[in-house]
Short mmCIF file of N, CA and C and ligand atoms in Angstrom, two decimals:
data_model
loop_
_atom_site.label_atom_id
_atom_site.label_comp_id
_atom_site.label_asym_id
_atom_site.label_seq_id
_atom_site.Cartn_x
_atom_site.Cartn_y
_atom_site.Cartn_z
N UNK A 7 8.80 5.29 12.54
CA UNK A 7 8.21 4.01 12.09
C UNK A 7 8.18 4.03 10.53
N UNK A 8 8.84 3.06 9.92
CA UNK A 8 8.87 2.91 8.55
C UNK A 8 8.02 1.71 8.26
N UNK A 9 7.28 1.89 7.11
CA UNK A 9 6.42 0.63 6.59
C UNK A 9 6.81 0.57 5.13
N UNK A 10 7.40 -0.59 4.87
CA UNK A 10 7.84 -0.97 3.45
C UNK A 10 6.95 -1.90 2.94
N UNK A 11 6.13 -1.64 1.89
CA UNK A 11 5.19 -2.36 1.31
C UNK A 11 5.39 -2.45 -0.32
N UNK A 12 4.46 -3.21 -0.90
CA UNK A 12 4.56 -3.42 -2.32
C UNK A 12 4.17 -4.77 -2.54
N UNK A 13 3.90 -5.06 -3.88
CA UNK A 13 3.37 -6.37 -4.29
C UNK A 13 4.35 -7.54 -4.02
N UNK A 14 3.66 -8.75 -3.69
CA UNK A 14 4.42 -9.95 -3.52
C UNK A 14 5.36 -10.20 -4.72
N UNK A 15 6.66 -10.48 -4.50
CA UNK A 15 7.60 -10.77 -5.45
C UNK A 15 8.37 -9.68 -5.99
N UNK A 16 8.09 -8.36 -5.39
CA UNK A 16 8.75 -7.09 -5.90
C UNK A 16 10.28 -7.16 -5.41
N UNK A 17 10.48 -7.85 -4.15
CA UNK A 17 11.79 -7.87 -3.66
C UNK A 17 11.87 -7.21 -2.23
N UNK A 18 10.77 -7.12 -1.47
CA UNK A 18 10.80 -6.51 -0.19
C UNK A 18 11.74 -7.25 0.75
N UNK A 19 11.75 -8.52 0.73
CA UNK A 19 12.57 -9.21 1.79
C UNK A 19 14.10 -9.07 1.57
N UNK A 20 14.33 -8.92 0.25
CA UNK A 20 15.86 -8.63 -0.06
C UNK A 20 16.23 -7.30 0.34
N UNK A 21 15.28 -6.31 0.12
CA UNK A 21 15.58 -4.94 0.43
C UNK A 21 15.70 -4.94 2.04
N UNK A 22 14.88 -5.60 2.73
CA UNK A 22 14.80 -5.57 4.11
C UNK A 22 16.14 -6.06 4.62
N UNK A 23 16.68 -7.09 4.07
CA UNK A 23 18.03 -7.55 4.47
C UNK A 23 19.15 -6.65 4.25
N UNK A 24 19.07 -5.91 3.12
CA UNK A 24 20.14 -4.76 2.92
C UNK A 24 19.86 -3.72 3.92
N UNK A 25 18.73 -3.31 4.23
CA UNK A 25 18.46 -2.15 5.20
C UNK A 25 18.89 -2.55 6.46
N UNK A 26 18.67 -3.78 6.97
CA UNK A 26 19.15 -4.24 8.31
C UNK A 26 20.69 -4.18 8.38
N UNK A 27 21.38 -4.45 7.30
CA UNK A 27 22.73 -4.42 7.21
C UNK A 27 23.29 -2.94 7.25
N UNK A 28 22.60 -2.19 6.48
CA UNK A 28 23.02 -0.91 6.23
C UNK A 28 22.57 0.13 7.47
N UNK A 29 21.60 -0.20 8.06
CA UNK A 29 21.08 0.56 9.28
C UNK A 29 20.99 -0.26 10.38
N UNK A 30 22.14 -0.58 11.06
CA UNK A 30 22.08 -1.52 12.17
C UNK A 30 21.33 -1.07 13.39
N UNK A 31 20.85 0.13 13.64
CA UNK A 31 20.12 0.59 14.69
C UNK A 31 18.70 0.41 14.43
N UNK A 32 18.25 0.08 13.14
CA UNK A 32 16.87 -0.05 12.80
C UNK A 32 16.39 -1.34 13.38
N UNK A 33 15.20 -1.29 14.19
CA UNK A 33 14.60 -2.52 14.56
C UNK A 33 13.59 -3.14 13.56
N UNK A 34 13.75 -4.33 13.16
CA UNK A 34 12.91 -4.86 12.20
C UNK A 34 11.77 -5.77 12.93
N UNK A 35 10.56 -5.48 12.71
CA UNK A 35 9.57 -6.09 13.39
C UNK A 35 9.20 -7.48 12.75
N UNK A 36 9.18 -8.59 13.66
CA UNK A 36 8.90 -9.91 13.02
C UNK A 36 7.40 -10.15 13.16
N UNK A 37 6.82 -10.46 12.18
CA UNK A 37 5.37 -10.66 12.04
C UNK A 37 4.98 -12.08 12.42
N UNK A 38 3.68 -12.10 12.73
CA UNK A 38 2.98 -13.44 13.02
C UNK A 38 2.30 -13.81 11.79
N UNK A 39 2.25 -15.17 11.43
CA UNK A 39 1.59 -15.69 10.23
C UNK A 39 1.17 -17.03 10.47
N UNK A 40 -0.08 -17.39 9.72
CA UNK A 40 -0.53 -18.68 9.78
C UNK A 40 0.07 -19.43 8.46
N UNK A 41 0.86 -18.77 7.74
CA UNK A 41 1.56 -19.49 6.46
C UNK A 41 2.52 -20.45 7.08
N UNK A 42 2.62 -21.66 6.27
CA UNK A 42 3.79 -22.50 6.78
C UNK A 42 5.06 -22.06 6.31
N UNK A 43 6.11 -22.40 7.10
CA UNK A 43 7.44 -21.98 6.84
C UNK A 43 7.91 -22.38 5.46
N UNK A 44 8.61 -21.63 4.62
CA UNK A 44 9.26 -22.08 3.40
C UNK A 44 10.60 -22.54 3.94
N UNK A 45 11.32 -23.41 2.99
CA UNK A 45 12.52 -23.97 3.37
C UNK A 45 13.44 -22.88 3.77
N UNK A 46 14.07 -23.10 4.96
CA UNK A 46 15.06 -22.14 5.46
C UNK A 46 14.57 -21.07 6.30
N UNK A 47 13.19 -21.07 6.37
CA UNK A 47 12.68 -19.94 7.36
C UNK A 47 12.61 -20.63 8.74
N UNK A 48 12.94 -19.59 9.63
CA UNK A 48 12.95 -20.12 11.09
C UNK A 48 11.81 -19.28 11.91
N UNK A 49 11.22 -20.04 12.84
CA UNK A 49 10.45 -19.35 13.85
C UNK A 49 11.08 -18.37 14.59
N UNK A 50 10.62 -17.12 14.69
CA UNK A 50 11.16 -16.09 15.60
C UNK A 50 12.29 -15.33 14.80
N UNK A 51 12.63 -15.77 13.66
CA UNK A 51 13.60 -15.06 12.91
C UNK A 51 12.92 -14.47 11.60
N UNK A 52 12.34 -15.21 10.77
CA UNK A 52 11.56 -14.63 9.74
C UNK A 52 10.13 -14.46 10.00
N UNK A 53 9.54 -15.26 10.84
CA UNK A 53 8.09 -15.07 11.16
C UNK A 53 8.01 -15.78 12.56
N UNK A 54 6.86 -15.38 13.22
CA UNK A 54 6.34 -16.24 14.23
C UNK A 54 5.32 -17.11 13.57
N UNK A 55 5.62 -18.29 13.33
CA UNK A 55 4.58 -19.28 12.77
C UNK A 55 3.52 -19.82 13.61
N UNK A 56 2.40 -19.35 13.49
CA UNK A 56 1.35 -19.86 14.41
C UNK A 56 0.18 -20.39 13.79
N UNK A 57 -0.62 -21.09 14.45
CA UNK A 57 -1.84 -21.76 13.93
C UNK A 57 -3.04 -20.74 13.93
N UNK A 58 -4.12 -21.07 13.25
CA UNK A 58 -5.17 -20.25 13.16
C UNK A 58 -5.77 -19.82 14.52
N UNK A 59 -5.88 -20.72 15.45
CA UNK A 59 -6.42 -20.46 16.74
C UNK A 59 -5.53 -19.45 17.43
N UNK A 60 -4.36 -19.67 17.32
CA UNK A 60 -3.38 -18.71 18.01
C UNK A 60 -3.53 -17.30 17.46
N UNK A 61 -3.57 -17.16 16.17
CA UNK A 61 -3.76 -16.00 15.41
C UNK A 61 -5.02 -15.25 15.87
N UNK A 62 -6.12 -16.00 15.95
CA UNK A 62 -7.33 -15.37 16.40
C UNK A 62 -7.21 -14.86 17.79
N UNK A 63 -6.46 -15.60 18.65
CA UNK A 63 -6.29 -15.22 20.12
C UNK A 63 -5.63 -13.83 20.11
N UNK A 64 -4.61 -13.73 19.28
CA UNK A 64 -3.75 -12.42 19.26
C UNK A 64 -4.70 -11.29 18.88
N UNK A 65 -5.59 -11.43 17.87
CA UNK A 65 -6.43 -10.44 17.46
C UNK A 65 -7.44 -10.13 18.60
N UNK A 66 -8.00 -11.19 19.27
CA UNK A 66 -9.00 -10.97 20.29
C UNK A 66 -8.25 -10.23 21.60
N UNK A 67 -7.00 -10.53 21.68
CA UNK A 67 -6.33 -9.90 22.86
C UNK A 67 -5.80 -8.43 22.46
N UNK A 68 -6.08 -8.06 21.33
CA UNK A 68 -5.65 -6.65 20.81
C UNK A 68 -4.04 -6.66 20.76
N UNK A 69 -3.51 -7.79 20.53
CA UNK A 69 -1.98 -7.90 20.56
C UNK A 69 -1.33 -7.54 19.11
N UNK A 70 -2.26 -7.29 18.19
CA UNK A 70 -1.65 -6.99 16.81
C UNK A 70 -1.99 -5.49 16.61
N UNK A 71 -0.81 -4.95 15.99
CA UNK A 71 -0.99 -3.47 15.61
C UNK A 71 -1.80 -3.34 14.28
N UNK A 72 -1.66 -4.33 13.50
CA UNK A 72 -2.39 -4.38 12.16
C UNK A 72 -2.40 -5.92 11.83
N UNK A 73 -3.51 -6.30 11.05
CA UNK A 73 -3.32 -7.63 10.50
C UNK A 73 -4.16 -7.72 9.23
N UNK A 74 -3.82 -8.55 8.40
CA UNK A 74 -4.58 -8.76 7.18
C UNK A 74 -4.56 -10.24 6.64
N UNK A 75 -5.57 -10.51 5.80
CA UNK A 75 -5.57 -11.78 5.10
C UNK A 75 -5.12 -11.71 3.80
N UNK A 76 -4.08 -12.46 3.49
CA UNK A 76 -3.39 -12.19 2.27
C UNK A 76 -3.14 -13.57 1.44
N UNK A 77 -3.80 -13.75 0.23
CA UNK A 77 -3.47 -14.89 -0.58
C UNK A 77 -3.62 -16.17 0.26
N UNK A 78 -4.58 -16.41 1.13
CA UNK A 78 -4.83 -17.60 1.80
C UNK A 78 -4.22 -17.74 3.23
N UNK A 79 -3.62 -16.72 3.62
CA UNK A 79 -3.07 -16.66 5.00
C UNK A 79 -3.26 -15.50 5.78
N UNK A 80 -3.06 -15.47 7.03
CA UNK A 80 -3.24 -14.38 7.92
C UNK A 80 -1.71 -13.92 8.29
N UNK A 81 -1.60 -12.61 8.30
CA UNK A 81 -0.41 -11.91 8.69
C UNK A 81 -0.64 -10.77 9.67
N UNK A 82 0.22 -10.51 10.72
CA UNK A 82 -0.03 -9.51 11.61
C UNK A 82 1.29 -9.00 12.30
N UNK A 83 1.25 -7.84 12.71
CA UNK A 83 2.36 -7.21 13.35
C UNK A 83 2.10 -7.15 15.02
N UNK A 84 3.05 -8.00 15.70
CA UNK A 84 2.80 -7.90 17.22
C UNK A 84 2.98 -6.47 17.71
N UNK A 85 2.15 -5.93 18.49
CA UNK A 85 2.14 -4.47 18.67
C UNK A 85 3.14 -4.10 19.87
N UNK A 86 3.17 -5.00 20.90
CA UNK A 86 3.96 -4.68 21.98
C UNK A 86 5.45 -4.39 21.77
N UNK A 87 6.05 -5.26 21.04
CA UNK A 87 7.44 -4.94 20.67
C UNK A 87 7.64 -3.68 20.00
N UNK A 88 6.73 -3.31 19.01
CA UNK A 88 6.97 -2.20 18.05
C UNK A 88 6.75 -0.99 19.04
N UNK A 89 5.81 -0.89 19.87
CA UNK A 89 5.46 0.14 20.77
C UNK A 89 6.52 0.40 21.72
N UNK A 90 7.21 -0.68 22.27
CA UNK A 90 8.21 -0.43 23.27
C UNK A 90 9.39 0.11 22.46
N UNK A 91 9.76 -0.28 21.41
CA UNK A 91 10.96 0.33 20.65
C UNK A 91 10.65 1.68 20.26
N UNK A 92 9.50 2.08 19.79
CA UNK A 92 9.26 3.30 19.40
C UNK A 92 9.40 4.25 20.62
N UNK A 93 8.80 3.77 21.70
CA UNK A 93 8.85 4.58 22.97
C UNK A 93 10.27 4.91 23.40
N UNK A 94 11.16 3.85 23.04
CA UNK A 94 12.61 4.10 23.42
C UNK A 94 13.34 4.86 22.35
N UNK A 95 12.64 5.28 21.48
CA UNK A 95 13.35 6.28 20.49
C UNK A 95 13.90 5.61 19.33
N UNK A 96 13.79 4.31 19.26
CA UNK A 96 14.33 3.47 18.20
C UNK A 96 13.50 3.49 16.89
N UNK A 97 14.14 3.52 15.79
CA UNK A 97 13.44 3.43 14.39
C UNK A 97 13.07 2.00 14.25
N UNK A 98 11.74 1.89 13.69
CA UNK A 98 11.20 0.58 13.58
C UNK A 98 10.83 0.27 12.00
N UNK A 99 11.15 -0.82 11.51
CA UNK A 99 10.66 -1.17 10.07
C UNK A 99 9.63 -2.27 10.04
N UNK A 100 8.62 -2.09 9.32
CA UNK A 100 7.67 -3.06 9.21
C UNK A 100 7.72 -3.41 7.63
N UNK A 101 7.69 -4.71 7.29
CA UNK A 101 7.59 -5.10 5.95
C UNK A 101 6.28 -5.81 5.70
N UNK A 102 5.25 -5.13 5.29
CA UNK A 102 3.98 -5.62 5.34
C UNK A 102 3.09 -5.35 3.97
N UNK A 103 1.99 -6.03 3.75
CA UNK A 103 1.27 -5.83 2.51
C UNK A 103 0.48 -4.56 2.70
N UNK A 104 -0.29 -4.18 1.55
CA UNK A 104 -0.79 -2.85 1.54
C UNK A 104 -1.96 -2.66 2.52
N UNK A 105 -2.78 -3.69 2.72
CA UNK A 105 -3.96 -3.47 3.74
C UNK A 105 -3.44 -3.10 4.90
N UNK A 106 -2.29 -3.87 5.34
CA UNK A 106 -1.73 -3.58 6.61
C UNK A 106 -1.15 -2.07 6.80
N UNK A 107 -0.61 -1.67 5.61
CA UNK A 107 0.09 -0.29 5.64
C UNK A 107 -1.10 0.70 5.81
N UNK A 108 -2.15 0.39 5.33
CA UNK A 108 -3.27 1.46 5.55
C UNK A 108 -3.80 1.40 7.01
N UNK A 109 -3.71 0.32 7.58
CA UNK A 109 -4.18 0.33 9.03
C UNK A 109 -3.10 0.92 9.96
N UNK A 110 -1.76 0.83 9.51
CA UNK A 110 -0.76 1.60 10.41
C UNK A 110 -1.05 3.05 10.10
N UNK A 111 -1.21 3.45 8.96
CA UNK A 111 -1.62 4.89 8.67
C UNK A 111 -2.66 5.28 9.42
N UNK A 112 -3.82 4.57 9.71
CA UNK A 112 -5.02 5.05 10.39
C UNK A 112 -4.79 4.84 11.86
N UNK A 113 -3.80 4.19 12.40
CA UNK A 113 -3.64 3.88 13.81
C UNK A 113 -3.35 5.22 14.48
N UNK A 114 -4.18 5.57 15.54
CA UNK A 114 -3.88 6.85 16.15
C UNK A 114 -2.47 6.87 16.81
N UNK A 115 -2.09 5.94 17.29
CA UNK A 115 -0.73 5.88 18.02
C UNK A 115 0.44 6.08 17.30
N UNK A 116 0.47 5.38 16.09
CA UNK A 116 1.76 5.46 15.28
C UNK A 116 1.48 6.09 13.83
N UNK A 117 0.09 6.19 13.49
CA UNK A 117 -0.02 6.47 12.05
C UNK A 117 0.48 7.86 11.59
N UNK A 118 0.29 8.87 12.41
CA UNK A 118 0.67 10.13 12.01
C UNK A 118 2.15 10.23 11.64
N UNK A 119 2.90 9.52 12.34
CA UNK A 119 4.37 9.70 12.32
C UNK A 119 4.99 8.70 11.36
N UNK A 120 4.15 7.67 10.89
CA UNK A 120 4.73 6.67 10.02
C UNK A 120 5.12 7.13 8.67
N UNK A 121 6.22 6.57 8.17
CA UNK A 121 6.61 6.96 6.82
C UNK A 121 6.41 5.77 5.97
N UNK A 122 5.48 5.76 4.85
CA UNK A 122 5.20 4.74 4.18
C UNK A 122 5.87 4.63 2.81
N UNK A 123 6.49 3.55 2.69
CA UNK A 123 7.51 3.46 1.45
C UNK A 123 6.87 2.33 0.62
N UNK A 124 6.68 2.70 -0.63
CA UNK A 124 6.21 1.68 -1.73
C UNK A 124 7.30 1.18 -2.57
N UNK A 125 7.47 -0.12 -2.66
CA UNK A 125 8.47 -0.58 -3.49
C UNK A 125 7.71 -1.20 -4.68
N UNK A 126 7.98 -0.69 -5.83
CA UNK A 126 7.35 -0.93 -7.05
C UNK A 126 8.17 -1.70 -8.05
N UNK A 127 7.65 -2.53 -8.81
CA UNK A 127 8.35 -3.43 -9.85
C UNK A 127 8.52 -2.43 -11.07
N UNK A 128 9.55 -2.70 -11.90
CA UNK A 128 9.69 -1.93 -13.13
C UNK A 128 8.44 -1.94 -14.09
N UNK A 129 7.89 -3.17 -13.99
CA UNK A 129 6.59 -3.44 -14.83
C UNK A 129 5.85 -4.63 -14.18
N UNK A 130 4.64 -4.75 -14.57
CA UNK A 130 3.86 -5.83 -14.09
C UNK A 130 4.38 -7.29 -14.63
N UNK A 131 4.84 -7.24 -15.90
CA UNK A 131 5.41 -8.38 -16.39
C UNK A 131 6.63 -8.82 -15.69
N UNK A 132 7.42 -7.90 -15.32
CA UNK A 132 8.65 -8.24 -14.55
C UNK A 132 8.28 -8.78 -13.22
N UNK A 133 7.30 -8.32 -12.58
CA UNK A 133 6.83 -8.83 -11.32
C UNK A 133 6.47 -10.27 -11.43
N UNK A 134 5.76 -10.62 -12.50
CA UNK A 134 5.23 -11.88 -12.74
C UNK A 134 6.29 -12.84 -12.92
N UNK A 135 7.32 -12.36 -13.69
CA UNK A 135 8.64 -13.11 -13.90
C UNK A 135 9.33 -13.43 -12.66
N UNK A 136 9.54 -12.36 -11.70
CA UNK A 136 10.05 -12.61 -10.48
C UNK A 136 9.42 -13.74 -9.65
N UNK A 137 8.15 -13.61 -9.64
CA UNK A 137 7.45 -14.57 -8.67
C UNK A 137 7.48 -15.91 -9.27
N UNK A 138 7.50 -16.18 -10.51
CA UNK A 138 7.71 -17.56 -11.08
C UNK A 138 9.18 -17.90 -10.88
N UNK A 139 10.10 -16.99 -11.00
CA UNK A 139 11.51 -17.35 -10.90
C UNK A 139 11.90 -17.74 -9.44
N UNK A 140 11.18 -17.17 -8.36
CA UNK A 140 11.71 -17.61 -7.02
C UNK A 140 11.28 -19.06 -6.65
N UNK A 141 10.15 -19.39 -7.34
CA UNK A 141 9.73 -20.82 -7.24
C UNK A 141 9.38 -21.24 -5.90
N UNK A 142 8.77 -20.34 -5.19
CA UNK A 142 8.40 -20.64 -3.65
C UNK A 142 6.90 -20.94 -3.64
N UNK A 143 6.15 -20.57 -4.64
CA UNK A 143 4.74 -20.88 -4.67
C UNK A 143 4.21 -21.83 -5.61
N UNK A 144 3.06 -22.57 -5.46
CA UNK A 144 2.48 -23.18 -6.53
C UNK A 144 1.76 -22.24 -7.47
N UNK A 145 1.42 -22.82 -8.59
CA UNK A 145 0.71 -21.97 -9.68
C UNK A 145 -0.46 -21.29 -9.18
N UNK A 146 -1.12 -21.94 -8.31
CA UNK A 146 -2.50 -21.44 -7.74
C UNK A 146 -2.24 -20.28 -6.83
N UNK A 147 -1.14 -20.49 -5.91
CA UNK A 147 -0.82 -19.34 -4.99
C UNK A 147 -0.38 -18.13 -5.68
N UNK A 148 0.53 -18.48 -6.72
CA UNK A 148 1.12 -17.52 -7.54
C UNK A 148 0.10 -16.57 -8.14
N UNK A 149 -1.02 -17.16 -8.72
CA UNK A 149 -2.07 -16.59 -9.34
C UNK A 149 -2.76 -15.65 -8.36
N UNK A 150 -2.97 -16.11 -7.16
CA UNK A 150 -3.69 -15.29 -6.11
C UNK A 150 -2.83 -14.10 -5.82
N UNK A 151 -1.39 -14.31 -5.78
CA UNK A 151 -0.50 -13.23 -5.46
C UNK A 151 -0.56 -12.25 -6.60
N UNK A 152 -0.69 -12.63 -7.75
CA UNK A 152 -0.58 -11.68 -8.89
C UNK A 152 -1.83 -10.84 -8.96
N UNK A 153 -2.93 -11.64 -8.56
CA UNK A 153 -4.26 -10.97 -8.45
C UNK A 153 -4.14 -9.82 -7.47
N UNK A 154 -3.65 -10.19 -6.27
CA UNK A 154 -3.46 -9.17 -5.26
C UNK A 154 -2.67 -7.99 -5.65
N UNK A 155 -1.60 -8.28 -6.44
CA UNK A 155 -0.66 -7.46 -6.88
C UNK A 155 -1.32 -6.29 -7.65
N UNK A 156 -2.21 -6.56 -8.46
CA UNK A 156 -2.87 -5.53 -9.30
C UNK A 156 -3.53 -4.51 -8.32
N UNK A 157 -4.17 -5.00 -7.29
CA UNK A 157 -4.78 -3.99 -6.42
C UNK A 157 -3.70 -3.24 -5.52
N UNK A 158 -2.65 -3.91 -5.27
CA UNK A 158 -1.51 -3.23 -4.47
C UNK A 158 -0.88 -2.26 -5.30
N UNK A 159 -0.65 -2.45 -6.57
CA UNK A 159 0.07 -1.46 -7.47
C UNK A 159 -0.88 -0.21 -7.53
N UNK A 160 -2.18 -0.41 -7.52
CA UNK A 160 -3.16 0.77 -7.66
C UNK A 160 -3.12 1.59 -6.36
N UNK A 161 -2.49 0.99 -5.27
CA UNK A 161 -2.54 1.81 -4.06
C UNK A 161 -1.19 2.65 -3.90
N UNK A 162 -0.46 2.66 -4.75
CA UNK A 162 0.96 3.45 -4.70
C UNK A 162 0.74 4.87 -4.20
N UNK A 163 -0.26 5.48 -4.74
CA UNK A 163 -0.47 6.98 -4.44
C UNK A 163 -0.74 7.18 -2.95
N UNK A 164 -1.08 6.12 -2.26
CA UNK A 164 -1.34 6.39 -0.83
C UNK A 164 -0.13 6.46 -0.02
N UNK A 165 1.02 6.12 -0.52
CA UNK A 165 2.31 6.06 0.09
C UNK A 165 2.99 7.36 0.03
N UNK A 166 3.95 7.64 1.00
CA UNK A 166 4.76 8.80 1.04
C UNK A 166 5.77 8.98 -0.03
N UNK A 167 6.45 7.67 -0.29
CA UNK A 167 7.45 7.66 -1.41
C UNK A 167 7.46 6.34 -2.03
N UNK A 168 7.75 6.44 -3.36
CA UNK A 168 7.95 5.16 -4.20
C UNK A 168 9.44 5.00 -4.62
N UNK A 169 9.75 3.80 -4.48
CA UNK A 169 11.19 3.44 -4.99
C UNK A 169 10.91 2.27 -5.88
N UNK A 170 11.41 2.39 -7.20
CA UNK A 170 11.25 1.31 -8.20
C UNK A 170 12.44 0.37 -8.06
N UNK A 171 12.12 -0.93 -8.00
CA UNK A 171 13.19 -1.85 -7.66
C UNK A 171 13.68 -2.51 -9.11
N UNK A 172 14.42 -1.72 -9.76
CA UNK A 172 14.97 -2.24 -11.11
C UNK A 172 16.32 -2.99 -10.78
N UNK A 173 16.94 -2.32 -9.88
CA UNK A 173 18.37 -2.75 -9.41
C UNK A 173 18.46 -2.71 -7.96
N UNK A 174 18.89 -3.78 -7.26
CA UNK A 174 18.75 -3.91 -5.81
C UNK A 174 19.67 -2.92 -5.19
N UNK A 175 20.84 -2.72 -5.68
CA UNK A 175 21.67 -1.77 -4.99
C UNK A 175 21.26 -0.42 -5.03
N UNK A 176 20.61 -0.03 -6.32
CA UNK A 176 20.18 1.39 -6.41
C UNK A 176 18.84 1.63 -5.47
N UNK A 177 17.95 0.46 -5.43
CA UNK A 177 16.87 0.54 -4.62
C UNK A 177 17.21 0.76 -3.08
N UNK A 178 18.21 -0.11 -2.69
CA UNK A 178 18.62 -0.08 -1.26
C UNK A 178 19.13 1.33 -0.98
N UNK A 179 20.01 1.88 -1.86
CA UNK A 179 20.53 3.17 -1.58
C UNK A 179 19.51 4.32 -1.59
N UNK A 180 18.50 4.16 -2.43
CA UNK A 180 17.39 5.10 -2.34
C UNK A 180 16.58 5.05 -1.13
N UNK A 181 16.33 3.86 -0.58
CA UNK A 181 15.60 3.69 0.63
C UNK A 181 16.49 4.17 1.83
N UNK A 182 17.74 3.98 1.88
CA UNK A 182 18.57 4.38 2.98
C UNK A 182 18.48 5.97 2.93
N UNK A 183 18.65 6.47 1.86
CA UNK A 183 18.59 7.94 1.60
C UNK A 183 17.30 8.54 2.25
N UNK A 184 16.26 7.87 1.87
CA UNK A 184 14.81 8.33 2.31
C UNK A 184 14.80 8.17 3.88
N UNK A 185 15.28 7.08 4.40
CA UNK A 185 14.99 6.90 5.72
C UNK A 185 16.00 7.65 6.67
N UNK A 186 17.16 8.00 6.16
CA UNK A 186 18.01 8.78 6.98
C UNK A 186 17.92 10.32 6.81
P1 5GP B 222 5.15 -13.97 2.39
O1 5GP B 222 4.01 -15.06 2.51
O2 5GP B 222 5.56 -13.78 0.93
O3 5GP B 222 6.18 -14.03 3.27
O4 5GP B 222 4.27 -12.63 2.59
C1 5GP B 222 3.07 -12.29 1.90
C2 5GP B 222 2.70 -10.79 2.06
O5 5GP B 222 2.52 -10.65 3.35
C3 5GP B 222 4.04 -9.85 1.80
O6 5GP B 222 3.50 -8.78 0.98
C4 5GP B 222 4.50 -9.45 3.06
O7 5GP B 222 5.02 -8.18 3.03
C5 5GP B 222 3.06 -9.40 3.89
N1 5GP B 222 3.34 -9.51 5.28
C6 5GP B 222 4.25 -9.99 6.05
N2 5GP B 222 4.15 -9.83 7.38
C7 5GP B 222 2.91 -9.05 7.46
C8 5GP B 222 2.31 -8.43 8.52
O8 5GP B 222 2.69 -8.50 9.76
N3 5GP B 222 1.19 -7.81 8.24
C9 5GP B 222 0.72 -7.62 6.98
N4 5GP B 222 -0.30 -6.79 6.80
N5 5GP B 222 1.29 -8.13 5.81
C10 5GP B 222 2.44 -8.82 6.11
#
């Protein structure tokens, strides 16, 4: 089990795309979220987009391996799919924020074997520039995400490895090396 984490805007989704291309046997876990889809995002491909009641139901049913509230929305990893893949000997990749990574680490079933990978920006200013540049959030949401980013950056030492995303090719190569 690999967990890729790091602050919003650091480039996790881009790196995940590269990892899925370069490591075709890797199973990428699709999360559930109460966030509204961005342009181009599809239900079942980028996320399972659910409403608040459905998310609460998943928690109550114990259907989530981990879950967290992040910048105004809920996010969680459906457990059954991940557990089935791991039991079948397949490598699984989660792309989640830091609170979720901590829960995975603490989970008796998968935690001890999970490899926690932290994707860091070259600097905080560069992270802020990227968040503005991608233009997917309002100023208010961006501020909430940058706020969360400060706390997330402080959690780096809890991870097994850090990769600094200065250059996407180099960061992807470093992650592939670590994972293989
Ligand atoms: P976004 O709204 O930008 O897609 O995601 C916001 C944050 O939530 C990102 O840091 C992303 O990695 C994280 N995230 C996505 N899915 C999950 C999940 O299942 N669990 C947790 N804890 N975080 C998630």
